[in-house]
PDB file of C-alpha atoms in Angstrom:
ATOM      1  CA  ASN C 186     103.661 106.852 121.275  1.00  0.00           C
ATOM      2  CA  ALA C 187     105.757 106.079 118.243  1.00  0.00           C
ATOM      3  CA  GLY C 188     103.637 103.167 117.037  1.00  0.00           C
ATOM      4  CA  VAL C 189     105.193 101.646 113.910  1.00  0.00           C
ATOM      5  CA  THR C 190     108.391 103.336 112.637  1.00  0.00           C
ATOM      6  CA  GLN C 191     109.914 102.621 109.268  1.00  0.00           C
ATOM      7  CA  THR C 192     113.433 103.420 108.261  1.00  0.00           C
ATOM      8  CA  PRO C 193     114.375 104.871 105.764  1.00  0.00           C
ATOM      9  CA  LYS C 194     111.506 107.013 104.420  1.00  0.00           C
ATOM     10  CA  PHE C 195     112.988 107.359 100.965  1.00  0.00           C
ATOM     11  CA  ARG C 196     115.702 105.475  99.042  1.00  0.00           C
ATOM     12  CA  VAL C 197     117.015 105.304  95.471  1.00  0.00           C
ATOM     13  CA  LEU C 198     118.927 102.175  94.462  1.00  0.00           C
ATOM     14  CA  LYS C 199     120.579 100.969  91.333  1.00  0.00           C
ATOM     15  CA  THR C 200     119.614  97.631  89.828  1.00  0.00           C
ATOM     16  CA  GLY C 201     121.500  94.818  91.507  1.00  0.00           C
ATOM     17  CA  GLN C 202     122.188  96.700  94.762  1.00  0.00           C
ATOM     18  CA  SER C 203     120.967  95.308  98.100  1.00  0.00           C
ATOM     19  CA  MET C 204     119.326  96.994 101.009  1.00  0.00           C
ATOM     20  CA  THR C 205     117.330  96.348 104.230  1.00  0.00           C
ATOM     21  CA  LEU C 206     114.242  98.118 105.292  1.00  0.00           C
ATOM     22  CA  LEU C 207     113.753  98.308 109.073  1.00  0.00           C
ATOM     23  CA  CYS C 208     110.397  98.274 110.865  1.00  0.00           C
ATOM     24  CA  ALA C 209     110.140  98.801 114.586  1.00  0.00           C
ATOM     25  CA  GLN C 210     107.002  98.726 116.800  1.00  0.00           C
ATOM     26  CA  ASP C 211     106.653  99.669 120.422  1.00  0.00           C
ATOM     27  CA  MET C 212     103.260  98.056 121.119  1.00  0.00           C
ATOM     28  CA  ASN C 213     104.430  94.589 121.982  1.00  0.00           C
ATOM     29  CA  HIS C 214     102.485  93.158 119.041  1.00  0.00           C
ATOM     30  CA  GLU C 215     103.006  89.530 118.034  1.00  0.00           C
ATOM     31  CA  TYR C 216     102.155  89.964 114.407  1.00  0.00           C
ATOM     32  CA  MET C 217     104.145  92.015 111.936  1.00  0.00           C
ATOM     33  CA  TYR C 218     103.778  92.430 108.210  1.00  0.00           C
ATOM     34  CA  TRP C 219     105.431  93.870 105.061  1.00  0.00           C
ATOM     35  CA  TYR C 220     103.244  95.138 102.267  1.00  0.00           C
ATOM     36  CA  ARG C 221     103.940  96.825  98.930  1.00  0.00           C
ATOM     37  CA  GLN C 222     101.583  99.331  97.390  1.00  0.00           C
ATOM     38  CA  ASP C 223     101.610 100.048  93.716  1.00  0.00           C
ATOM     39  CA  PRO C 224      99.153 102.288  91.759  1.00  0.00           C
ATOM     40  CA  GLY C 225      95.953 100.445  91.094  1.00  0.00           C
ATOM     41  CA  MET C 226      97.100  97.302  92.851  1.00  0.00           C
ATOM     42  CA  GLY C 227      96.116  97.950  96.412  1.00  0.00           C
ATOM     43  CA  LEU C 228      98.159  96.462  99.184  1.00  0.00           C
ATOM     44  CA  ARG C 229      99.923  93.214  98.565  1.00  0.00           C
ATOM     45  CA  LEU C 230     101.431  91.125 101.355  1.00  0.00           C
ATOM     46  CA  ILE C 231     105.109  90.245 100.911  1.00  0.00           C
ATOM     47  CA  HIS C 232     106.008  88.438 104.085  1.00  0.00           C
ATOM     48  CA  TYR C 233     104.644  88.309 107.589  1.00  0.00           C
ATOM     49  CA  SER C 234     105.542  87.044 111.062  1.00  0.00           C
ATOM     50  CA  VAL C 235     103.329  85.620 113.797  1.00  0.00           C
ATOM     51  CA  GLY C 236     105.910  86.039 116.496  1.00  0.00           C
ATOM     52  CA  GLU C 237     109.577  86.419 117.258  1.00  0.00           C
ATOM     53  CA  GLY C 238     111.767  84.064 115.220  1.00  0.00           C
ATOM     54  CA  THR C 239     108.946  83.242 112.775  1.00  0.00           C
ATOM     55  CA  THR C 240     108.369  84.297 109.169  1.00  0.00           C
ATOM     56  CA  ALA C 241     105.938  83.277 106.451  1.00  0.00           C
ATOM     57  CA  LYS C 242     105.426  84.037 102.780  1.00  0.00           C
ATOM     58  CA  GLY C 243     102.682  86.266 101.602  1.00  0.00           C
ATOM     59  CA  GLU C 244     101.208  86.925  98.157  1.00  0.00           C
ATOM     60  CA  VAL C 245     104.308  88.367  96.499  1.00  0.00           C
ATOM     61  CA  PRO C 246     107.473  87.013  98.320  1.00  0.00           C
ATOM     62  CA  ASP C 247     109.835  86.556  95.400  1.00  0.00           C
ATOM     63  CA  GLY C 248     112.953  88.689  95.535  1.00  0.00           C
ATOM     64  CA  TYR C 249     112.502  89.545  99.195  1.00  0.00           C
ATOM     65  CA  ASN C 250     113.722  88.066 102.464  1.00  0.00           C
ATOM     66  CA  VAL C 251     112.709  88.899 106.035  1.00  0.00           C
ATOM     67  CA  SER C 252     113.886  88.308 109.565  1.00  0.00           C
ATOM     68  CA  ARG C 253     112.230  88.695 113.012  1.00  0.00           C
ATOM     69  CA  LEU C 254     115.122  88.271 115.463  1.00  0.00           C
ATOM     70  CA  LYS C 255     113.542  90.559 118.042  1.00  0.00           C
ATOM     71  CA  LYS C 256     109.790  90.885 118.706  1.00  0.00           C
ATOM     72  CA  GLN C 257     109.818  94.603 118.114  1.00  0.00           C
ATOM     73  CA  ASN C 258     111.690  94.529 114.809  1.00  0.00           C
ATOM     74  CA  PHE C 259     110.842  93.158 111.354  1.00  0.00           C
ATOM     75  CA  LEU C 260     113.425  93.538 108.605  1.00  0.00           C
ATOM     76  CA  LEU C 261     112.746  93.347 104.852  1.00  0.00           C
ATOM     77  CA  GLY C 262     115.750  92.682 102.615  1.00  0.00           C
ATOM     78  CA  LEU C 263     116.251  93.007  98.871  1.00  0.00           C
ATOM     79  CA  GLU C 264     119.285  90.976  97.881  1.00  0.00           C
ATOM     80  CA  SER C 265     119.488  92.207  94.239  1.00  0.00           C
ATOM     81  CA  ALA C 266     117.127  95.048  93.523  1.00  0.00           C
ATOM     82  CA  ALA C 267     115.195  95.070  90.320  1.00  0.00           C
ATOM     83  CA  PRO C 268     113.167  97.942  88.749  1.00  0.00           C
ATOM     84  CA  SER C 269     109.965  95.936  89.324  1.00  0.00           C
ATOM     85  CA  GLN C 270     110.514  96.353  93.068  1.00  0.00           C
ATOM     86  CA  THR C 271     110.065 100.136  92.783  1.00  0.00           C
ATOM     87  CA  SER C 272     107.218 100.696  95.190  1.00  0.00           C
ATOM     88  CA  VAL C 273     106.019 102.064  98.461  1.00  0.00           C
ATOM     89  CA  TYR C 274     106.633  99.553 101.189  1.00  0.00           C
ATOM     90  CA  PHE C 275     104.480  99.546 104.380  1.00  0.00           C
ATOM     91  CA  CYS C 276     105.150  97.741 107.619  1.00  0.00           C
ATOM     92  CA  ALA C 277     102.282  96.886 109.952  1.00  0.00           C
ATOM     93  CA  SER C 278     101.721  95.229 113.346  1.00  0.00           C
ATOM     94  CA  GLY C 279      98.809  93.850 115.298  1.00  0.00           C
ATOM     95  CA  ARG C 280      97.856  91.825 118.381  1.00  0.00           C
ATOM     96  CA  GLN C 281      95.962  89.423 116.226  1.00  0.00           C
ATOM     97  CA  VAL C 282      96.267  88.314 112.643  1.00  0.00           C
ATOM     98  CA  GLN C 283      94.724  91.456 111.269  1.00  0.00           C
ATOM     99  CA  PRO C 284      97.060  94.490 111.041  1.00  0.00           C
ATOM    100  CA  GLN C 285      96.066  97.295 113.288  1.00  0.00           C
ATOM    101  CA  HIS C 286      98.818  99.868 112.865  1.00  0.00           C
ATOM    102  CA  PHE C 287     100.750 100.813 109.795  1.00  0.00           C
ATOM    103  CA  GLY C 288     103.942 102.768 109.402  1.00  0.00           C
ATOM    104  CA  ASP C 289     104.105 105.742 107.027  1.00  0.00           C
ATOM    105  CA  GLY C 290     105.915 103.873 104.345  1.00  0.00           C
ATOM    106  CA  THR C 291     109.259 103.655 102.629  1.00  0.00           C
ATOM    107  CA  ARG C 292     109.374 105.020  99.058  1.00  0.00           C
ATOM    108  CA  LEU C 293     111.855 103.000  97.122  1.00  0.00           C
ATOM    109  CA  SER C 294     112.952 103.695  93.610  1.00  0.00           C
ATOM    110  CA  ILE C 295     115.192 101.315  91.669  1.00  0.00           C
ATOM    111  CA  LEU C 296     116.876 102.634  88.608  1.00  0.00           C
TER     112      LEU C 296
ATOM    113  CA  GLN F 201      92.528  85.558  91.233  1.00  0.00           C
ATOM    114  CA  GLN F 202      91.267  88.660  92.993  1.00  0.00           C
ATOM    115  CA  GLN F 203      89.560  87.508  96.140  1.00  0.00           C
ATOM    116  CA  VAL F 204      88.130  90.911  97.056  1.00  0.00           C
ATOM    117  CA  LYS F 205      86.745  93.180  94.340  1.00  0.00           C
ATOM    118  CA  GLN F 206      86.281  96.811  95.241  1.00  0.00           C
ATOM    119  CA  SER F 207      84.339  99.479  93.390  1.00  0.00           C
ATOM    120  CA  PRO F 208      84.390 102.177  92.268  1.00  0.00           C
ATOM    121  CA  GLN F 209      88.061 102.985  91.689  1.00  0.00           C
ATOM    122  CA  SER F 210      87.380 106.638  92.299  1.00  0.00           C
ATOM    123  CA  LEU F 211      84.488 108.624  93.623  1.00  0.00           C
ATOM    124  CA  ILE F 212      83.598 112.270  93.778  1.00  0.00           C
ATOM    125  CA  VAL F 213      80.996 113.371  96.298  1.00  0.00           C
ATOM    126  CA  GLN F 214      79.609 116.786  97.228  1.00  0.00           C
ATOM    127  CA  LYS F 215      80.116 117.991 100.738  1.00  0.00           C
ATOM    128  CA  GLY F 216      77.262 116.728 102.917  1.00  0.00           C
ATOM    129  CA  GLY F 217      76.437 113.885 100.597  1.00  0.00           C
ATOM    130  CA  ILE F 218      76.682 110.097 101.133  1.00  0.00           C
ATOM    131  CA  SER F 219      79.729 108.218  99.951  1.00  0.00           C
ATOM    132  CA  ILE F 220      79.247 104.549  99.151  1.00  0.00           C
ATOM    133  CA  ILE F 221      82.000 102.085  98.374  1.00  0.00           C
ATOM    134  CA  ASN F 222      81.320  98.447  97.604  1.00  0.00           C
ATOM    135  CA  CYS F 223      83.260  95.214  97.975  1.00  0.00           C
ATOM    136  CA  ALA F 224      82.472  91.706  96.856  1.00  0.00           C
ATOM    137  CA  TYR F 225      84.166  88.474  97.862  1.00  0.00           C
ATOM    138  CA  GLU F 226      84.102  84.864  96.739  1.00  0.00           C
ATOM    139  CA  ASN F 227      85.518  82.915  99.667  1.00  0.00           C
ATOM    140  CA  THR F 228      82.610  81.958 102.005  1.00  0.00           C
ATOM    141  CA  ALA F 229      85.155  81.180 104.754  1.00  0.00           C
ATOM    142  CA  PHE F 230      85.924  84.932 105.205  1.00  0.00           C
ATOM    143  CA  ASP F 231      84.561  86.063 108.519  1.00  0.00           C
ATOM    144  CA  TYR F 232      86.285  89.401 109.180  1.00  0.00           C
ATOM    145  CA  PHE F 233      85.745  92.473 106.988  1.00  0.00           C
ATOM    146  CA  PRO F 234      87.651  95.655 107.883  1.00  0.00           C
ATOM    147  CA  TRP F 235      87.942  98.979 106.140  1.00  0.00           C
ATOM    148  CA  TYR F 236      91.073 101.081 106.069  1.00  0.00           C
ATOM    149  CA  GLN F 237      91.446 104.802 105.354  1.00  0.00           C
ATOM    150  CA  GLN F 238      94.676 106.138 103.867  1.00  0.00           C
ATOM    151  CA  PHE F 239      95.656 109.792 103.497  1.00  0.00           C
ATOM    152  CA  PRO F 240      98.367 110.850 101.005  1.00  0.00           C
ATOM    153  CA  GLY F 241     101.829 110.149 102.328  1.00  0.00           C
ATOM    154  CA  LYS F 242     100.599 108.062 105.214  1.00  0.00           C
ATOM    155  CA  GLY F 243     100.025 104.458 106.010  1.00  0.00           C
ATOM    156  CA  PRO F 244      96.509 102.984 106.004  1.00  0.00           C
ATOM    157  CA  ALA F 245      94.571 103.212 109.301  1.00  0.00           C
ATOM    158  CA  LEU F 246      91.960 100.810 110.502  1.00  0.00           C
ATOM    159  CA  LEU F 247      88.612 102.590 110.235  1.00  0.00           C
ATOM    160  CA  ILE F 248      85.850 100.117 111.062  1.00  0.00           C
ATOM    161  CA  ALA F 249      85.343  96.395 110.878  1.00  0.00           C
ATOM    162  CA  ILE F 250      82.483  93.894 110.884  1.00  0.00           C
ATOM    163  CA  ARG F 251      81.958  90.173 111.367  1.00  0.00           C
ATOM    164  CA  PRO F 252      79.168  88.259 109.550  1.00  0.00           C
ATOM    165  CA  ASP F 253      77.015  87.766 112.680  1.00  0.00           C
ATOM    166  CA  VAL F 254      75.636  91.284 112.207  1.00  0.00           C
ATOM    167  CA  SER F 255      74.293  92.993 109.063  1.00  0.00           C
ATOM    168  CA  GLU F 256      75.343  96.513 109.976  1.00  0.00           C
ATOM    169  CA  LYS F 257      77.876  98.364 112.213  1.00  0.00           C
ATOM    170  CA  LYS F 258      77.961 102.048 112.701  1.00  0.00           C
ATOM    171  CA  GLU F 259      80.670 104.297 114.157  1.00  0.00           C
ATOM    172  CA  GLY F 260      79.886 107.948 113.923  1.00  0.00           C
ATOM    173  CA  ARG F 261      79.398 108.893 110.266  1.00  0.00           C
ATOM    174  CA  PHE F 262      80.821 105.586 109.018  1.00  0.00           C
ATOM    175  CA  THR F 263      78.631 102.509 108.504  1.00  0.00           C
ATOM    176  CA  ILE F 264      79.459  99.051 107.219  1.00  0.00           C
ATOM    177  CA  SER F 265      76.564  97.143 105.624  1.00  0.00           C
ATOM    178  CA  PHE F 266      77.001  93.439 105.201  1.00  0.00           C
ATOM    179  CA  ASN F 267      75.046  91.062 102.933  1.00  0.00           C
ATOM    180  CA  LYS F 268      76.133  87.477 103.581  1.00  0.00           C
ATOM    181  CA  SER F 269      73.924  85.861 100.969  1.00  0.00           C
ATOM    182  CA  ALA F 270      75.237  88.226  98.245  1.00  0.00           C
ATOM    183  CA  LYS F 271      78.810  88.023  99.545  1.00  0.00           C
ATOM    184  CA  GLN F 272      79.053  91.833  99.555  1.00  0.00           C
ATOM    185  CA  PHE F 273      79.826  94.547 102.030  1.00  0.00           C
ATOM    186  CA  SER F 274      79.911  98.278 101.706  1.00  0.00           C
ATOM    187  CA  LEU F 275      81.092 101.405 103.464  1.00  0.00           C
ATOM    188  CA  HIS F 276      78.750 104.331 103.785  1.00  0.00           C
ATOM    189  CA  ILE F 277      80.091 107.722 104.822  1.00  0.00           C
ATOM    190  CA  MET F 278      77.223 109.981 105.832  1.00  0.00           C
ATOM    191  CA  ASP F 279      77.512 113.781 105.681  1.00  0.00           C
ATOM    192  CA  SER F 280      80.766 113.444 103.776  1.00  0.00           C
ATOM    193  CA  GLN F 281      83.364 116.205 104.482  1.00  0.00           C
ATOM    194  CA  PRO F 282      86.418 117.392 102.567  1.00  0.00           C
ATOM    195  CA  GLY F 283      88.528 115.895 105.403  1.00  0.00           C
ATOM    196  CA  ASP F 284      87.209 112.447 104.381  1.00  0.00           C
ATOM    197  CA  SER F 285      89.040 112.708 101.099  1.00  0.00           C
ATOM    198  CA  ALA F 286      91.358 109.726 101.096  1.00  0.00           C
ATOM    199  CA  THR F 287      91.783 106.316  99.643  1.00  0.00           C
ATOM    200  CA  TYR F 288      89.686 103.560 101.228  1.00  0.00           C
ATOM    201  CA  PHE F 289      90.481  99.916 101.205  1.00  0.00           C
ATOM    202  CA  CYS F 290      88.242  96.992 102.067  1.00  0.00           C
ATOM    203  CA  ALA F 291      89.713  93.712 103.181  1.00  0.00           C
ATOM    204  CA  ALA F 292      88.694  90.247 104.302  1.00  0.00           C
ATOM    205  CA  SER F 293      90.152  87.320 106.179  1.00  0.00           C
ATOM    206  CA  THR F 294      89.273  84.069 107.842  1.00  0.00           C
ATOM    207  CA  SER F 295      89.717  83.283 111.530  1.00  0.00           C
ATOM    208  CA  GLY F 296      93.024  81.999 112.733  1.00  0.00           C
ATOM    209  CA  ASN F 297      96.340  82.916 111.248  1.00  0.00           C
ATOM    210  CA  THR F 298      95.224  83.849 107.708  1.00  0.00           C
ATOM    211  CA  PRO F 299      96.396  87.316 106.649  1.00  0.00           C
ATOM    212  CA  LEU F 300      94.053  89.932 105.204  1.00  0.00           C
ATOM    213  CA  VAL F 301      93.288  90.140 101.532  1.00  0.00           C
ATOM    214  CA  PHE F 302      92.870  93.755 100.346  1.00  0.00           C
ATOM    215  CA  GLY F 303      90.721  95.283  97.639  1.00  0.00           C
ATOM    216  CA  LYS F 304      92.439  97.643  95.182  1.00  0.00           C
ATOM    217  CA  GLY F 305      91.171 100.801  96.805  1.00  0.00           C
ATOM    218  CA  THR F 306      88.855 103.675  96.123  1.00  0.00           C
ATOM    219  CA  ARG F 307      90.035 107.235  95.920  1.00  0.00           C
ATOM    220  CA  LEU F 308      87.376 109.488  97.408  1.00  0.00           C
ATOM    221  CA  SER F 309      87.284 113.175  96.815  1.00  0.00           C
ATOM    222  CA  VAL F 310      84.706 115.264  98.694  1.00  0.00           C
ATOM    223  CA  ILE F 311      84.268 118.645  97.088  1.00  0.00           C
ATOM    224  CA  ALA F 312      82.663 121.704  98.641  1.00  0.00           C
TER     225      ALA F 312
END
């Protein structure tokens, strides 16, 4: 079972560039999440979705957009990358509101 | 405002010892308290969770103790092993569609 798959695993961007992080889950979960993890800050919720076609803001949504056009996919977009968005990004999914499965992360560096 | 405070930030335990990680919360509406384990280079994995209707939950060597009046909960790892070396996160949420709030994590190192 693949579980939660994140693409890409690593990426380096220049300030001002845009990119999309892709998350795919094969467990038919309704709930999907995007978190960022920074040293000493724990996991902070960026955006989440409670079902196909829905999105909601989390704790740190500024500078990010998301889309959930298909139940199995949750996309995280950075329209104009900033150095402060250098982080490790985790996608997660779950049957209920609490995330059960996490991907292995996308390590993003913005120069 | 940090809703879930986790301590210590780091912990070193001898093999075979007991590892104890503590979390405190303020929001009395929280009614779900999970712990996650994260190994380097991997995403967090749900380890064990408790609801406030019980004071303790045990799964193998891992135990959550819950003190509702003190608004605290803790993770105990009995007979700690080097393979338990990881970062542990506590979290809390309310029923319904409220997402989890995470603590900042504890890096556990179990040395032989």
